[in-house]
Amino acid sequence: MAHIIVDMQNGFMEEGAPVEVPVARSIVGNINSISGAIRKSGGKNIFLRYTTPPAQGPDWSNFMVRMGGNALSHRQAFTPGAHYWQLADDLDVDPADMIVDKHRFSGFTPGTCSLNEILQANQIDTVLISGTLTNCCCESTARDAMQHNYRVLIAADANAALSDEEHAATLHTLSMIFADLYSTDELVSLLAE
């Protein structure tokens, strides 16, 4: 099993960050608990890091158009090496964990992230998703994982959105077709068995 931790970066976590998700600060403890349980069970933790797409990569100009006047500052914030691009300091990241850059919302978009290849190389068939935003990058990754034939688990209390309504609506939709929902306590218990 792989625990995929989505976009828990300074640019989403800090007060006043470009894409601040205040609730994301409150889920770090749950993510760290799951990460520790994954390590003990022999699974892999993979931290996905949203990264500004390289100029020579596949075009994603319509996202920049949708960003409007914020496009340049968003690009700069998530450029490799920038402060906002870095993973949040209070995450429990072990040297054995992997950090994988992605250039789209989903970690499975072909040609923009190596997540699928990493999972296949490690013969992983089940993914557990935590992180932010529940209704954007986490949801996109979960939907695509299921369509790539992975079993998908969602840590319902280790994902964060901008509102409770968006979070709940996304979990409802994912649970209907794409994923099984669990609490952190349930997951830690299951992983210990």
mmCIF file of C-alpha atoms in Angstrom:
data_model
loop_
_atom_site.group_PDB
_atom_site.id
_atom_site.type_symbol
_atom_site.label_atom_id
_atom_site.label_comp_id
_atom_site.label_asym_id
_atom_site.label_seq_id
_atom_site.Cartn_x
_atom_site.Cartn_y
_atom_site.Cartn_z
ATOM 1 C CA MET A 1 0.000 0.000 0.000
ATOM 2 C CA ALA A 2 1.083 3.554 -0.678
ATOM 3 C CA HIS A 3 0.006 6.582 1.324
ATOM 4 C CA ILE A 4 -0.168 9.489 -1.106
ATOM 5 C CA ILE A 5 0.063 12.824 0.695
ATOM 6 C CA VAL A 6 -1.123 15.564 -1.640
ATOM 7 C CA ASP A 7 0.239 19.126 -1.706
ATOM 8 C CA MET A 8 0.942 19.680 1.979
ATOM 9 C CA GLN A 9 3.229 22.570 1.051
ATOM 10 C CA ASN A 10 3.846 26.009 2.517
ATOM 11 C CA GLY A 11 1.869 27.526 -0.348
ATOM 12 C CA PHE A 12 -1.275 25.793 0.929
ATOM 13 C CA MET A 13 -0.493 25.657 4.647
ATOM 14 C CA GLU A 14 0.802 29.013 5.838
ATOM 15 C CA GLU A 15 -1.312 31.979 6.854
ATOM 16 C CA GLY A 16 -1.482 34.348 3.906
ATOM 17 C CA ALA A 17 -0.118 31.729 1.480
ATOM 18 C CA PRO A 18 -1.109 31.991 -2.201
ATOM 19 C CA VAL A 19 -3.574 29.085 -1.891
ATOM 20 C CA GLU A 20 -4.113 29.079 1.863
ATOM 21 C CA VAL A 21 -6.314 26.252 3.117
ATOM 22 C CA PRO A 22 -6.671 27.008 6.862
ATOM 23 C CA VAL A 23 -8.126 23.590 7.731
ATOM 24 C CA ALA A 24 -5.054 21.908 6.222
ATOM 25 C CA ARG A 25 -3.066 22.978 9.277
ATOM 26 C CA SER A 26 -5.389 20.929 11.487
ATOM 27 C CA ILE A 27 -4.907 17.627 9.616
ATOM 28 C CA VAL A 28 -1.110 17.398 9.926
ATOM 29 C CA GLY A 29 -1.338 15.248 13.078
ATOM 30 C CA ASN A 30 -3.613 12.759 11.320
ATOM 31 C CA ILE A 31 -1.355 12.631 8.266
ATOM 32 C CA ASN A 32 1.680 12.053 10.493
ATOM 33 C CA SER A 33 -0.138 9.237 12.353
ATOM 34 C CA ILE A 34 -1.024 7.527 9.086
ATOM 35 C CA SER A 35 2.515 7.997 7.730
ATOM 36 C CA GLY A 36 3.967 6.326 10.831
ATOM 37 C CA ALA A 37 1.533 3.420 10.582
ATOM 38 C CA ILE A 38 2.336 2.990 6.885
ATOM 39 C CA ARG A 39 6.053 2.766 7.632
ATOM 40 C CA LYS A 40 5.479 0.171 10.374
ATOM 41 C CA SER A 41 3.323 -1.917 8.009
ATOM 42 C CA GLY A 42 5.964 -1.913 5.263
ATOM 43 C CA GLY A 43 4.081 0.446 2.946
ATOM 44 C CA LYS A 44 5.344 3.557 1.201
ATOM 45 C CA ASN A 45 4.670 7.220 1.884
ATOM 46 C CA ILE A 46 4.718 9.346 -1.245
ATOM 47 C CA PHE A 47 4.503 13.109 -0.808
ATOM 48 C CA LEU A 48 3.143 14.749 -3.953
ATOM 49 C CA ARG A 49 4.343 18.310 -4.437
ATOM 50 C CA TYR A 50 2.533 20.670 -6.803
ATOM 51 C CA THR A 51 5.221 22.173 -9.013
ATOM 52 C CA THR A 52 4.969 24.868 -11.664
ATOM 53 C CA PRO A 53 5.131 23.064 -15.017
ATOM 54 C CA PRO A 54 8.393 23.508 -16.919
ATOM 55 C CA ALA A 55 8.250 25.650 -20.050
ATOM 56 C CA GLN A 56 9.255 22.651 -22.189
ATOM 57 C CA GLY A 57 6.580 20.371 -20.686
ATOM 58 C CA PRO A 58 3.054 19.671 -21.930
ATOM 59 C CA ASP A 59 1.088 22.889 -22.369
ATOM 60 C CA TRP A 60 -1.360 23.871 -19.616
ATOM 61 C CA SER A 61 -2.033 27.397 -20.731
ATOM 62 C CA ASN A 62 -5.777 27.264 -20.015
ATOM 63 C CA PHE A 63 -5.060 26.886 -16.256
ATOM 64 C CA MET A 64 -2.949 30.039 -16.367
ATOM 65 C CA VAL A 65 -5.763 31.821 -18.229
ATOM 66 C CA ARG A 66 -8.225 30.707 -15.526
ATOM 67 C CA MET A 67 -5.828 32.040 -12.866
ATOM 68 C CA GLY A 68 -6.124 35.498 -14.450
ATOM 69 C CA GLY A 69 -4.136 38.188 -12.665
ATOM 70 C CA ASN A 70 -2.812 35.651 -10.141
ATOM 71 C CA ALA A 71 -1.082 33.512 -12.768
ATOM 72 C CA LEU A 72 2.411 34.984 -12.466
ATOM 73 C CA SER A 73 2.483 34.971 -8.656
ATOM 74 C CA HIS A 74 1.118 31.395 -8.622
ATOM 75 C CA ARG A 75 3.802 30.247 -11.053
ATOM 76 C CA GLN A 76 6.517 31.907 -8.972
ATOM 77 C CA ALA A 77 5.179 30.530 -5.673
ATOM 78 C CA PHE A 78 5.366 26.897 -6.816
ATOM 79 C CA THR A 79 8.610 27.095 -8.782
ATOM 80 C CA PRO A 80 11.149 24.506 -7.584
ATOM 81 C CA GLY A 81 13.171 25.888 -4.697
ATOM 82 C CA ALA A 82 10.675 28.611 -3.757
ATOM 83 C CA HIS A 83 9.556 28.808 -0.124
ATOM 84 C CA TYR A 84 5.885 28.105 -0.915
ATOM 85 C CA TRP A 85 6.862 25.061 -3.004
ATOM 86 C CA GLN A 86 8.500 23.361 0.018
ATOM 87 C CA LEU A 87 6.687 20.772 2.122
ATOM 88 C CA ALA A 88 5.410 22.130 5.452
ATOM 89 C CA ASP A 89 7.940 21.776 8.271
ATOM 90 C CA ASP A 90 5.593 20.000 10.692
ATOM 91 C CA LEU A 91 5.061 17.033 8.377
ATOM 92 C CA ASP A 92 6.778 13.822 9.440
ATOM 93 C CA VAL A 93 8.905 13.099 6.361
ATOM 94 C CA ASP A 94 11.323 10.196 6.746
ATOM 95 C CA PRO A 95 14.377 9.723 4.510
ATOM 96 C CA ALA A 96 12.762 6.485 3.263
ATOM 97 C CA ASP A 97 9.680 8.403 2.075
ATOM 98 C CA MET A 98 9.431 9.643 -1.495
ATOM 99 C CA ILE A 99 8.776 13.200 -2.655
ATOM 100 C CA VAL A 100 7.350 13.344 -6.172
ATOM 101 C CA ASP A 101 6.666 16.494 -8.141
ATOM 102 C CA LYS A 102 3.465 16.796 -10.156
ATOM 103 C CA HIS A 103 2.555 19.428 -12.724
ATOM 104 C CA ARG A 104 -1.223 18.935 -12.727
ATOM 105 C CA PHE A 105 -3.953 18.492 -10.128
ATOM 106 C CA SER A 106 -3.828 14.702 -10.449
ATOM 107 C CA GLY A 107 -0.701 12.689 -9.810
ATOM 108 C CA PHE A 108 -1.786 10.376 -12.620
ATOM 109 C CA THR A 109 -1.892 12.800 -15.561
ATOM 110 C CA PRO A 110 0.377 11.202 -18.192
ATOM 111 C CA GLY A 111 3.607 13.042 -18.897
ATOM 112 C CA THR A 112 3.283 15.330 -15.854
ATOM 113 C CA CYS A 113 4.131 13.063 -12.891
ATOM 114 C CA SER A 114 5.892 9.742 -12.354
ATOM 115 C CA LEU A 115 3.466 8.495 -9.661
ATOM 116 C CA ASN A 116 1.863 5.703 -11.695
ATOM 117 C CA GLU A 117 5.243 4.362 -12.816
ATOM 118 C CA ILE A 118 6.531 4.412 -9.215
ATOM 119 C CA LEU A 119 3.483 2.503 -7.962
ATOM 120 C CA GLN A 120 3.767 -0.067 -10.727
ATOM 121 C CA ALA A 121 7.501 -0.553 -10.148
ATOM 122 C CA ASN A 122 6.756 -1.248 -6.475
ATOM 123 C CA GLN A 123 3.832 -3.591 -7.295
ATOM 124 C CA ILE A 124 1.403 -1.416 -5.322
ATOM 125 C CA ASP A 125 -2.294 -1.977 -5.988
ATOM 126 C CA THR A 126 -3.838 0.097 -3.170
ATOM 127 C CA VAL A 127 -3.465 3.809 -2.501
ATOM 128 C CA LEU A 128 -4.519 5.804 0.546
ATOM 129 C CA ILE A 129 -4.972 9.523 -0.078
ATOM 130 C CA SER A 130 -4.618 12.418 2.335
ATOM 131 C CA GLY A 131 -3.854 16.118 1.882
ATOM 132 C CA THR A 132 -5.366 19.182 0.291
ATOM 133 C CA LEU A 133 -7.551 20.338 -1.422
ATOM 134 C CA THR A 134 -10.068 17.542 -0.925
ATOM 135 C CA ASN A 135 -12.130 18.776 -3.884
ATOM 136 C CA CYS A 136 -9.294 19.508 -6.292
ATOM 137 C CA CYS A 137 -5.954 17.684 -6.238
ATOM 138 C CA CYS A 138 -6.970 14.930 -3.798
ATOM 139 C CA GLU A 139 -10.182 14.228 -5.681
ATOM 140 C CA SER A 140 -8.455 14.363 -9.078
ATOM 141 C CA THR A 141 -5.790 11.920 -7.899
ATOM 142 C CA ALA A 142 -8.357 9.573 -6.321
ATOM 143 C CA ARG A 143 -10.575 9.472 -9.395
ATOM 144 C CA ASP A 144 -7.651 8.818 -11.712
ATOM 145 C CA ALA A 145 -6.191 6.172 -9.391
ATOM 146 C CA MET A 146 -9.444 4.224 -9.479
ATOM 147 C CA GLN A 147 -9.541 4.492 -13.265
ATOM 148 C CA HIS A 148 -5.963 3.171 -13.366
ATOM 149 C CA ASN A 149 -7.321 0.132 -11.469
ATOM 150 C CA TYR A 150 -5.958 0.927 -8.005
ATOM 151 C CA ARG A 151 -8.043 0.312 -4.913
ATOM 152 C CA VAL A 152 -8.496 3.763 -3.379
ATOM 153 C CA LEU A 153 -8.881 4.605 0.301
ATOM 154 C CA ILE A 154 -9.552 8.140 1.501
ATOM 155 C CA ALA A 155 -8.567 9.338 4.956
ATOM 156 C CA ALA A 156 -11.674 11.467 5.464
ATOM 157 C CA ASP A 157 -10.293 13.363 8.455
ATOM 158 C CA ALA A 158 -6.844 13.787 6.887
ATOM 159 C CA ASN A 159 -8.045 15.757 3.864
ATOM 160 C CA ALA A 160 -8.902 19.461 3.845
ATOM 161 C CA ALA A 161 -10.930 21.834 1.672
ATOM 162 C CA LEU A 162 -11.832 25.509 1.928
ATOM 163 C CA SER A 163 -15.230 24.713 3.444
ATOM 164 C CA ASP A 164 -16.945 21.845 5.237
ATOM 165 C CA GLU A 165 -19.566 21.782 2.455
ATOM 166 C CA GLU A 166 -16.989 21.294 -0.307
ATOM 167 C CA HIS A 167 -15.172 18.647 1.736
ATOM 168 C CA ALA A 168 -18.367 16.705 2.508
ATOM 169 C CA ALA A 169 -19.706 16.890 -1.039
ATOM 170 C CA THR A 170 -16.458 15.557 -2.455
ATOM 171 C CA LEU A 171 -16.279 12.704 0.057
ATOM 172 C CA HIS A 172 -19.883 11.804 -0.754
ATOM 173 C CA THR A 173 -19.169 11.640 -4.488
ATOM 174 C CA LEU A 174 -15.923 9.720 -4.056
ATOM 175 C CA SER A 175 -17.552 7.158 -1.771
ATOM 176 C CA MET A 176 -20.291 6.408 -4.292
ATOM 177 C CA ILE A 177 -17.947 5.198 -7.029
ATOM 178 C CA PHE A 178 -14.274 5.894 -6.562
ATOM 179 C CA ALA A 179 -13.051 5.178 -3.031
ATOM 180 C CA ASP A 180 -13.644 3.742 0.428
ATOM 181 C CA LEU A 181 -13.682 6.284 3.270
ATOM 182 C CA TYR A 182 -11.970 5.708 6.615
ATOM 183 C CA SER A 183 -11.031 7.757 9.645
ATOM 184 C CA THR A 184 -7.415 8.077 10.722
ATOM 185 C CA ASP A 185 -8.061 5.864 13.763
ATOM 186 C CA GLU A 186 -9.620 3.165 11.578
ATOM 187 C CA LEU A 187 -6.695 3.262 9.158
ATOM 188 C CA VAL A 188 -4.049 3.122 11.880
ATOM 189 C CA SER A 189 -5.853 0.136 13.405
ATOM 190 C CA LEU A 190 -6.181 -1.657 10.058
ATOM 191 C CA LEU A 191 -2.512 -1.075 9.258
ATOM 192 C CA ALA A 192 -1.477 -2.528 12.613
ATOM 193 C CA GLU A 193 -3.222 -5.845 11.847
#
